[in-house]
XYZ file of C-alpha atoms in Angstrom:
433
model
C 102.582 121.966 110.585
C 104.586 121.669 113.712
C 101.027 121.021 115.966
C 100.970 118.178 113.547
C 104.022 116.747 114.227
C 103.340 116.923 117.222
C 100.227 115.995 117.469
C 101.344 112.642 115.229
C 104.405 112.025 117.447
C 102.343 111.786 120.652
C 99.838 109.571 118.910
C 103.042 106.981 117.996
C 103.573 106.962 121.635
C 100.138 106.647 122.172
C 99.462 103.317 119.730
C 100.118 100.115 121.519
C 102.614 98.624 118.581
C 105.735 100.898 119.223
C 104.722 103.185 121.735
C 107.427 100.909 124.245
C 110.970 99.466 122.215
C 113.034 97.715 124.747
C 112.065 94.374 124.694
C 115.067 91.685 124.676
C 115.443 89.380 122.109
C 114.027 86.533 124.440
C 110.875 88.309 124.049
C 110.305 87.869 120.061
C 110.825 84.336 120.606
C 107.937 83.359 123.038
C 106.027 85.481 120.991
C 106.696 84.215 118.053
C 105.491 80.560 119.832
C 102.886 81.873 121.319
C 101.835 83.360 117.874
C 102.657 80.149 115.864
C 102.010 77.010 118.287
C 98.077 77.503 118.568
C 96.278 74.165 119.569
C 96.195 73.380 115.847
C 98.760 71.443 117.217
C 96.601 69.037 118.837
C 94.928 68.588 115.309
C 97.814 67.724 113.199
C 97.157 64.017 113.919
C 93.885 64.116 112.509
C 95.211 65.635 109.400
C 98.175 63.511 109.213
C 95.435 60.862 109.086
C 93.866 62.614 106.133
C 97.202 63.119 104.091
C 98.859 59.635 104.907
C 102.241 58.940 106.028
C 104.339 60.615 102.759
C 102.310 63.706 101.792
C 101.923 64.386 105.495
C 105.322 64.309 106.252
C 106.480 66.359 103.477
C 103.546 68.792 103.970
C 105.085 69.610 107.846
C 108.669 70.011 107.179
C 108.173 71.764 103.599
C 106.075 73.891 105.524
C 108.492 74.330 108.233
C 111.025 75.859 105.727
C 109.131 77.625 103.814
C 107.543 79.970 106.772
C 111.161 80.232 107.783
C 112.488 81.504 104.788
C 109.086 84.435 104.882
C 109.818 85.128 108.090
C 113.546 85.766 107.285
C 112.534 88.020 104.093
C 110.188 89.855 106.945
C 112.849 90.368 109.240
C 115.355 91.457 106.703
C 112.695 94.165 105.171
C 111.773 95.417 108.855
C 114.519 97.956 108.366
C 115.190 97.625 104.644
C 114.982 102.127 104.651
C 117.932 103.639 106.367
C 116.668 105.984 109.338
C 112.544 104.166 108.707
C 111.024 100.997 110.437
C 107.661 99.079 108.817
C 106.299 98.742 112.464
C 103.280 97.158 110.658
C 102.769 94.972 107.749
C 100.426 97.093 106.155
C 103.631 99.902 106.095
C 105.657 97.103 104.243
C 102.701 96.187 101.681
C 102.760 100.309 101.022
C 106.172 100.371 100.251
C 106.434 97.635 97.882
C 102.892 98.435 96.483
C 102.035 102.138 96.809
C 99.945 103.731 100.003
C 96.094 103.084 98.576
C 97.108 99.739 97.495
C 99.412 98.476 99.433
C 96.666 99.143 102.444
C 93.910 97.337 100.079
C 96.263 94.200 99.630
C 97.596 93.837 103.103
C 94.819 94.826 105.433
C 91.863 92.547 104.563
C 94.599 89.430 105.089
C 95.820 90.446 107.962
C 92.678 91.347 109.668
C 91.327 88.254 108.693
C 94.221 86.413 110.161
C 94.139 88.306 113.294
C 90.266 88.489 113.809
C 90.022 84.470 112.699
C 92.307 83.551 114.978
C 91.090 85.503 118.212
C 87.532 83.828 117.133
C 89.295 80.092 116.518
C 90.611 80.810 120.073
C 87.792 81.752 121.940
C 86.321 78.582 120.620
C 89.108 76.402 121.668
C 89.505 78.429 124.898
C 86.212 77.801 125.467
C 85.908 74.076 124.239
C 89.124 73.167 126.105
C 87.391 74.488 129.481
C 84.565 72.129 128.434
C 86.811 69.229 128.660
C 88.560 70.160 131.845
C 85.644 70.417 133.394
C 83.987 67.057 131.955
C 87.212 65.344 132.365
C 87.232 66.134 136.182
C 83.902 65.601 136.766
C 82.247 63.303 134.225
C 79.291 62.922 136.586
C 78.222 66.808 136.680
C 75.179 68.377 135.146
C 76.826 69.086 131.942
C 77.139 73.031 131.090
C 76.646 74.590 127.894
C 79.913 75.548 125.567
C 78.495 79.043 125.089
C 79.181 79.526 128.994
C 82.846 78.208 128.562
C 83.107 80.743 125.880
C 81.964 83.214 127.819
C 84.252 82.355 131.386
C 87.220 82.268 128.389
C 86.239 86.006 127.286
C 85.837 87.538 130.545
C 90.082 86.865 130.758
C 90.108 88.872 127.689
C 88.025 91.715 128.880
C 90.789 91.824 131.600
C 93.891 91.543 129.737
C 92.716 93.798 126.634
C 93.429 96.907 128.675
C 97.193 95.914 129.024
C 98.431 99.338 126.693
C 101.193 97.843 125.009
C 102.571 94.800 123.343
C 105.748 95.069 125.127
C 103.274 95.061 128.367
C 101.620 91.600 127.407
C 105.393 89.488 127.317
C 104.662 87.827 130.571
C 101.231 86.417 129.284
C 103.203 85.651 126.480
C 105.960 83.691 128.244
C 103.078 82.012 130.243
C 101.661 81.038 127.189
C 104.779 79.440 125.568
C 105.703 77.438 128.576
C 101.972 75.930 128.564
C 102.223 75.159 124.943
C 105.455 73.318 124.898
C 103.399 71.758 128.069
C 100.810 70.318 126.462
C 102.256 69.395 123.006
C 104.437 67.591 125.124
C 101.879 65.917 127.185
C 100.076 64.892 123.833
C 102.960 63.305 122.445
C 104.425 61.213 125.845
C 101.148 60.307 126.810
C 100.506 58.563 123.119
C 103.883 56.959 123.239
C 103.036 55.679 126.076
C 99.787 54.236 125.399
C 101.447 52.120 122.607
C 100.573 51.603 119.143
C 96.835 50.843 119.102
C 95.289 46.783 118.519
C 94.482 46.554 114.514
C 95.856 50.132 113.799
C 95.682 51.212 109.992
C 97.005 53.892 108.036
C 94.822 53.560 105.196
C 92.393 56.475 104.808
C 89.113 56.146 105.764
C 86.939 58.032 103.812
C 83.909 55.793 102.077
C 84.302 57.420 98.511
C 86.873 59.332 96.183
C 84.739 62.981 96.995
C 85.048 62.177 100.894
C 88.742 61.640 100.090
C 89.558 64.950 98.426
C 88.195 67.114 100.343
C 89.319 65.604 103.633
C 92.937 65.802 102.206
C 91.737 69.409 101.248
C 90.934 70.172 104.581
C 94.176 68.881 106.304
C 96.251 70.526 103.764
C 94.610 73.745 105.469
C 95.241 72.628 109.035
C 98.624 72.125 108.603
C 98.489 76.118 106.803
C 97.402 76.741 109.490
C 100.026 75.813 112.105
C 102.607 77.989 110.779
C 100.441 81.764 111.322
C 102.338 83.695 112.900
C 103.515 86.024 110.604
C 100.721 88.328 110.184
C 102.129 89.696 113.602
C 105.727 89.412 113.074
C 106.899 93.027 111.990
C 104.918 94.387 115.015
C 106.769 91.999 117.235
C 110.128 93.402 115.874
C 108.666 97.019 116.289
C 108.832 96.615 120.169
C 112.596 95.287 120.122
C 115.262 98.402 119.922
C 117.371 99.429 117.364
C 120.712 101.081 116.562
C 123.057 101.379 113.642
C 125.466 99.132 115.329
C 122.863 97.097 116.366
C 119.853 96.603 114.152
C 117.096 95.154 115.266
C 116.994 92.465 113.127
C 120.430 90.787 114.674
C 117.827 90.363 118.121
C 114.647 89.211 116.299
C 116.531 86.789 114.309
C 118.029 84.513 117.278
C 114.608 85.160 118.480
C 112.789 83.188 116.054
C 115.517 80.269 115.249
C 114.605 79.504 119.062
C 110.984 79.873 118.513
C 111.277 77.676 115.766
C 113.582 74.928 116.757
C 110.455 74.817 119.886
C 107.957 74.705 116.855
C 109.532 72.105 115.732
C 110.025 70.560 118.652
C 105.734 70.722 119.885
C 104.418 69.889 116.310
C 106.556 66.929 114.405
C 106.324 64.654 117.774
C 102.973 65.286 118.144
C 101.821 64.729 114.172
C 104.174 61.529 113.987
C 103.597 59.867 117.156
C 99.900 60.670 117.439
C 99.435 59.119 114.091
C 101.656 56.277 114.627
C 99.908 55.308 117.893
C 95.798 55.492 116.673
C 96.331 55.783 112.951
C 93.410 56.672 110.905
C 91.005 56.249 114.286
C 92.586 59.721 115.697
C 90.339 62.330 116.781
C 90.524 65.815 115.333
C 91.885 66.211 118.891
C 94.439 64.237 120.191
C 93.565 64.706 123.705
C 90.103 63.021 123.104
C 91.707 60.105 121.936
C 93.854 59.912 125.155
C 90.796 58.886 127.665
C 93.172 58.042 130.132
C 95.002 59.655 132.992
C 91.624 61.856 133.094
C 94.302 64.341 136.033
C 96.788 64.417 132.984
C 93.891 65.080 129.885
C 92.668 67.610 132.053
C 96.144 69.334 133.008
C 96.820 69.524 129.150
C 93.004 71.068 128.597
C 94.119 73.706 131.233
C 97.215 74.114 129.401
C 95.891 74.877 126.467
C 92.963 77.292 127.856
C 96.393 79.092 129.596
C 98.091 79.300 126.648
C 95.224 80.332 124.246
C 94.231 83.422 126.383
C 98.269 84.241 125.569
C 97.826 83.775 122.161
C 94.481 85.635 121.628
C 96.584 88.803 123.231
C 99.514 88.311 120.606
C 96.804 88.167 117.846
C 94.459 90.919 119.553
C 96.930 93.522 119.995
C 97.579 93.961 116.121
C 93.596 94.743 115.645
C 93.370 97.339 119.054
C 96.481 99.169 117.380
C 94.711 99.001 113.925
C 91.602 99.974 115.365
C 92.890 102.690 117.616
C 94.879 104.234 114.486
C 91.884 104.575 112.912
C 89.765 106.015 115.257
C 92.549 108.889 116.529
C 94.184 109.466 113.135
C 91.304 109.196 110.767
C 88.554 110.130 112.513
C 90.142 112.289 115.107
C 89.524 110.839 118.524
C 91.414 112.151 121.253
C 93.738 109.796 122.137
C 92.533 108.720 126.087
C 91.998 105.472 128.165
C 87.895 105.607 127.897
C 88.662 105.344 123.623
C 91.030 102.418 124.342
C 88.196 100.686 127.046
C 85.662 101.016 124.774
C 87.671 99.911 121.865
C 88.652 96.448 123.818
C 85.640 95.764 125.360
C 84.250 96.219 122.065
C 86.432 93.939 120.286
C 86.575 91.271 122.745
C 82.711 91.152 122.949
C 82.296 90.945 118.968
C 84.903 87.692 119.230
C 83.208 86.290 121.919
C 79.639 86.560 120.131
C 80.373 85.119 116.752
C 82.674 82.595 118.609
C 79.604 81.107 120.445
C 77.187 81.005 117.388
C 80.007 79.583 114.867
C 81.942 76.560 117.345
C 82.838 74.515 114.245
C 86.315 73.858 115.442
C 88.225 71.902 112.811
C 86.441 73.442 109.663
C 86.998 76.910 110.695
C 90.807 75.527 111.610
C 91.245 74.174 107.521
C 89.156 78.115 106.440
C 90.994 80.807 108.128
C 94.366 78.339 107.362
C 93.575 78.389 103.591
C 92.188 81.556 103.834
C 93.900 83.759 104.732
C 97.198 82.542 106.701
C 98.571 81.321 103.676
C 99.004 84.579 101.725
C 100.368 86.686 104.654
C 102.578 83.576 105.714
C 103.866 81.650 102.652
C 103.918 84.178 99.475
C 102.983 87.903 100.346
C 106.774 88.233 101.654
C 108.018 86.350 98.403
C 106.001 89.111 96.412
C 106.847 92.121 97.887
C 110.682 90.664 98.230
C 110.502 90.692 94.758
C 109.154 93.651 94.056
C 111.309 95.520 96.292
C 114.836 93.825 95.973
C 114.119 92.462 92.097
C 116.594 89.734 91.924
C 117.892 88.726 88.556
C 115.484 86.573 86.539
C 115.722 82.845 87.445
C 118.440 83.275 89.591
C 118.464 81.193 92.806
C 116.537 83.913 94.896
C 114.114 84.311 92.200
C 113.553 80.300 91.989
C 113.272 80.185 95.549
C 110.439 83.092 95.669
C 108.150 81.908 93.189
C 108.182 78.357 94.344
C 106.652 79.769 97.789
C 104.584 81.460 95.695
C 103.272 78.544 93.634
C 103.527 76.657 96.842
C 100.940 79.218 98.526
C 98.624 79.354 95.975
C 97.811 75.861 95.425
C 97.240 75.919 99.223
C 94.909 78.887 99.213
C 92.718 77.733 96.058
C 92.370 74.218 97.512
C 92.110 74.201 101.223
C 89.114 76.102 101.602
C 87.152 74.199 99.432
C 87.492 71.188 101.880
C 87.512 73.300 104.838
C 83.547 74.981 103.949
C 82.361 71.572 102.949
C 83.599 70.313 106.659
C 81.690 73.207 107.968
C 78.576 72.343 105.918
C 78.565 69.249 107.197
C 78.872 70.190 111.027
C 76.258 72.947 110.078
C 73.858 70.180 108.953
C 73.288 68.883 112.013
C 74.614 71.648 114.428
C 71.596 73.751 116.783
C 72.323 77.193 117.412
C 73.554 78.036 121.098
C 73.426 74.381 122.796
């Protein structure tokens, strides 16, 4: 029994998720940006175009709130056992639902969440290099995307081997700083352009289908903007903790910063974008902003700088899951070849399916619908209830199952637009171009 222990203790410090607790609060926040802020941000004009003015605007700040209040009820249950931290959120989901269970509920989300996203940002990695490069030199021999992808990935097969989470915070900090960048470019640069000759607000769709399912599918993108939490209890795991000093007091301040500078890259960008172009946006704002081509391509660059941050933030989840696995279950020794295989693995598989599926806004509205919404808007209401059980239509048990009902009608309805957006790029789309 005592090899056990210590065999199991030296695999903790092994397992890139807790194996280093001293970050600083600071830390959770960028983070928690770099998680969050993904260039879906450059999309939310589009889909403001899709909802209209009202349901648009209600959609981001009820949103907004609603992802707040989750990620509270996550950082509250981090520590919920005296003495016992859910490092992971598949250790919460066991709690509240039982070990074979809880694991059968949580993991699919989350690795669905985590493995989606690292494949939605190897496409935009790749797709914003694209544009830098065409935006600098329009006159070149254009280059495929699927070598973009690839120049994106080979970052990855770099930055996969840092061991720890704690160890990627400086990618992570670089990768805040570029998105607040660039969101910010988006927004001044349409201001400054000026509201558009003839601009409308009226939708544009041709007939009442086209009109559902595009609302559909920016119902999803918006979803989508707010993922962060299906990393957010292994962002707490690195930050330390002490009876006086929980570590929930640290990750707290973390992520009101990280979302007063959520809040500060996505309603400017959603409002003003739309306001300027109206329903002639692009799915990406930058395209609409031909002009400077220096400053389109410094926000492409910022983007490609801070999507290799948040593939790490996303990837490092999925090596710890994956590594857990492999040394617990099927008893690997736990050594640096395991963990270089493992990475180079992973990061090869995201690159591949990320070249032969680039349907960028469609996969944006599926993986939001998908799969962000349970682990972000009612997963935390569910097991919150099932843990704490407040008293039967009292205000915390209001609260909980209007996220709930919230999160559902997001995650029956958004995909359906989302696959038929996807269908439609598939139509005319040629494999590997």
């Amino acid at each position: 029994m005592e090899g056990k222990s210590e065999r199991a203790r030296e695999i903790e410090e092994w397992l890139p998720i807790n194996s280093d607790r001293n970050a600083k609060w600071w830390y959770s926040s960028f983070h928690n940006v770099t998680a969050m802020v993904g260039a879906g941000v450059l999309g939310l004009p589009y889909a403001m175009s899709q909802l209209g003015w009202g349901p648009g605007v209600t959609l981001l700040i009820l949103s907004w709130i609603i992802t707040l209040y989750t990620l509270w009820q996550m950082v509250e249950m981090h520590e919920m056992v005296p003495g016992k931290r859910f490092d992971r959120y598949h250790e919460l989901g066991q709690h509240a639902f039982g070990e074979k269970l809880g694991l059968y509920i949580v993991v699919p989300q989350q690795v669905v969440v985590m493995l989606g996203g690292t494949i939605v940002y190897m496409v935009t990695g790749g797709t914003s290099l694209q544009k830098f490069h065409d935006t600098l030199c329009p006159n070149c021999k254009k280059i495929k995307l699927t070598f973009f992808i690839m120049i994106f990935a080979s970052a990855h097969f770099v930055l996969s081997h840092l061991p720890s989470f704690n160890s990627i915070s400086g990618v992570s900090l670089v990768a805040a700083i570029m998105s607040i960048g660039y969101s910010t470019i988006a927004w001044t640069a349409s201001a400054h352009k000026g509201i558009q000759e003839n601009v409308k607000y009226s939708n544009t769709a041709k007939t009442t289908t086209d009109f559902i399912f595009n609302f559909l599918n920016a119902v999803g993108a918006v979803a989508f903007a707010y993922a962060g939490h299906s990393v957010v209890l292994e962002i707490q795991a690195t930050i330390p903790s002490t009876p006086e000093k929980p570590s929930k007091v640290s990750m707290w301040r973390g992520v009101i910063v990280s979302y007063i500078i959520v809040a500060l890259c996505y309603w400017p960008v959603a409002i003003i974008g739309y306001w300027m172009f109206g329903n002639e946006v692009k799915d990406n704002i930058l395209i609409s902003l031909e002009k400077p081509s220096w400053l389109i391509a410094m926000a492409n660059l910022f983007v490609v700088f801070h999507v290799i941050g948040s593939y790490q933030v996303f990837a490092m989840p999925m090596f710890d899951m994956l590594e857990s696995v492999l040394v617990k279950k099927l008893n690997f020794k736990p050594s640096t070849i395991l963990r270089f295989v493992v990475r180079n693995v992973y990061v090869a598989f995201t690159m591949f399916i990320a070249i032969t599926f680039p349907f960028f806004g469609g996969l944006l509205g599926f993986v939001g619908g998908f799969a962000v919404t349970p682990t972000t808007y009612f997963l935390p209401c569910i097991i919150w209830l099932k843990i704490y059980k407040p008293k039967r239509f009292s205000l915390s048990w209001y609260i909980n199952w209007i996220c709930i009902v919230f999160g559902l009608c997001i995650i029956i309805l958004a995909p359906i637009g989302a696959l038929r957006s996807i269908i439609l790029e598939a139509k005319t789309y040629k494999f590997y171009t």
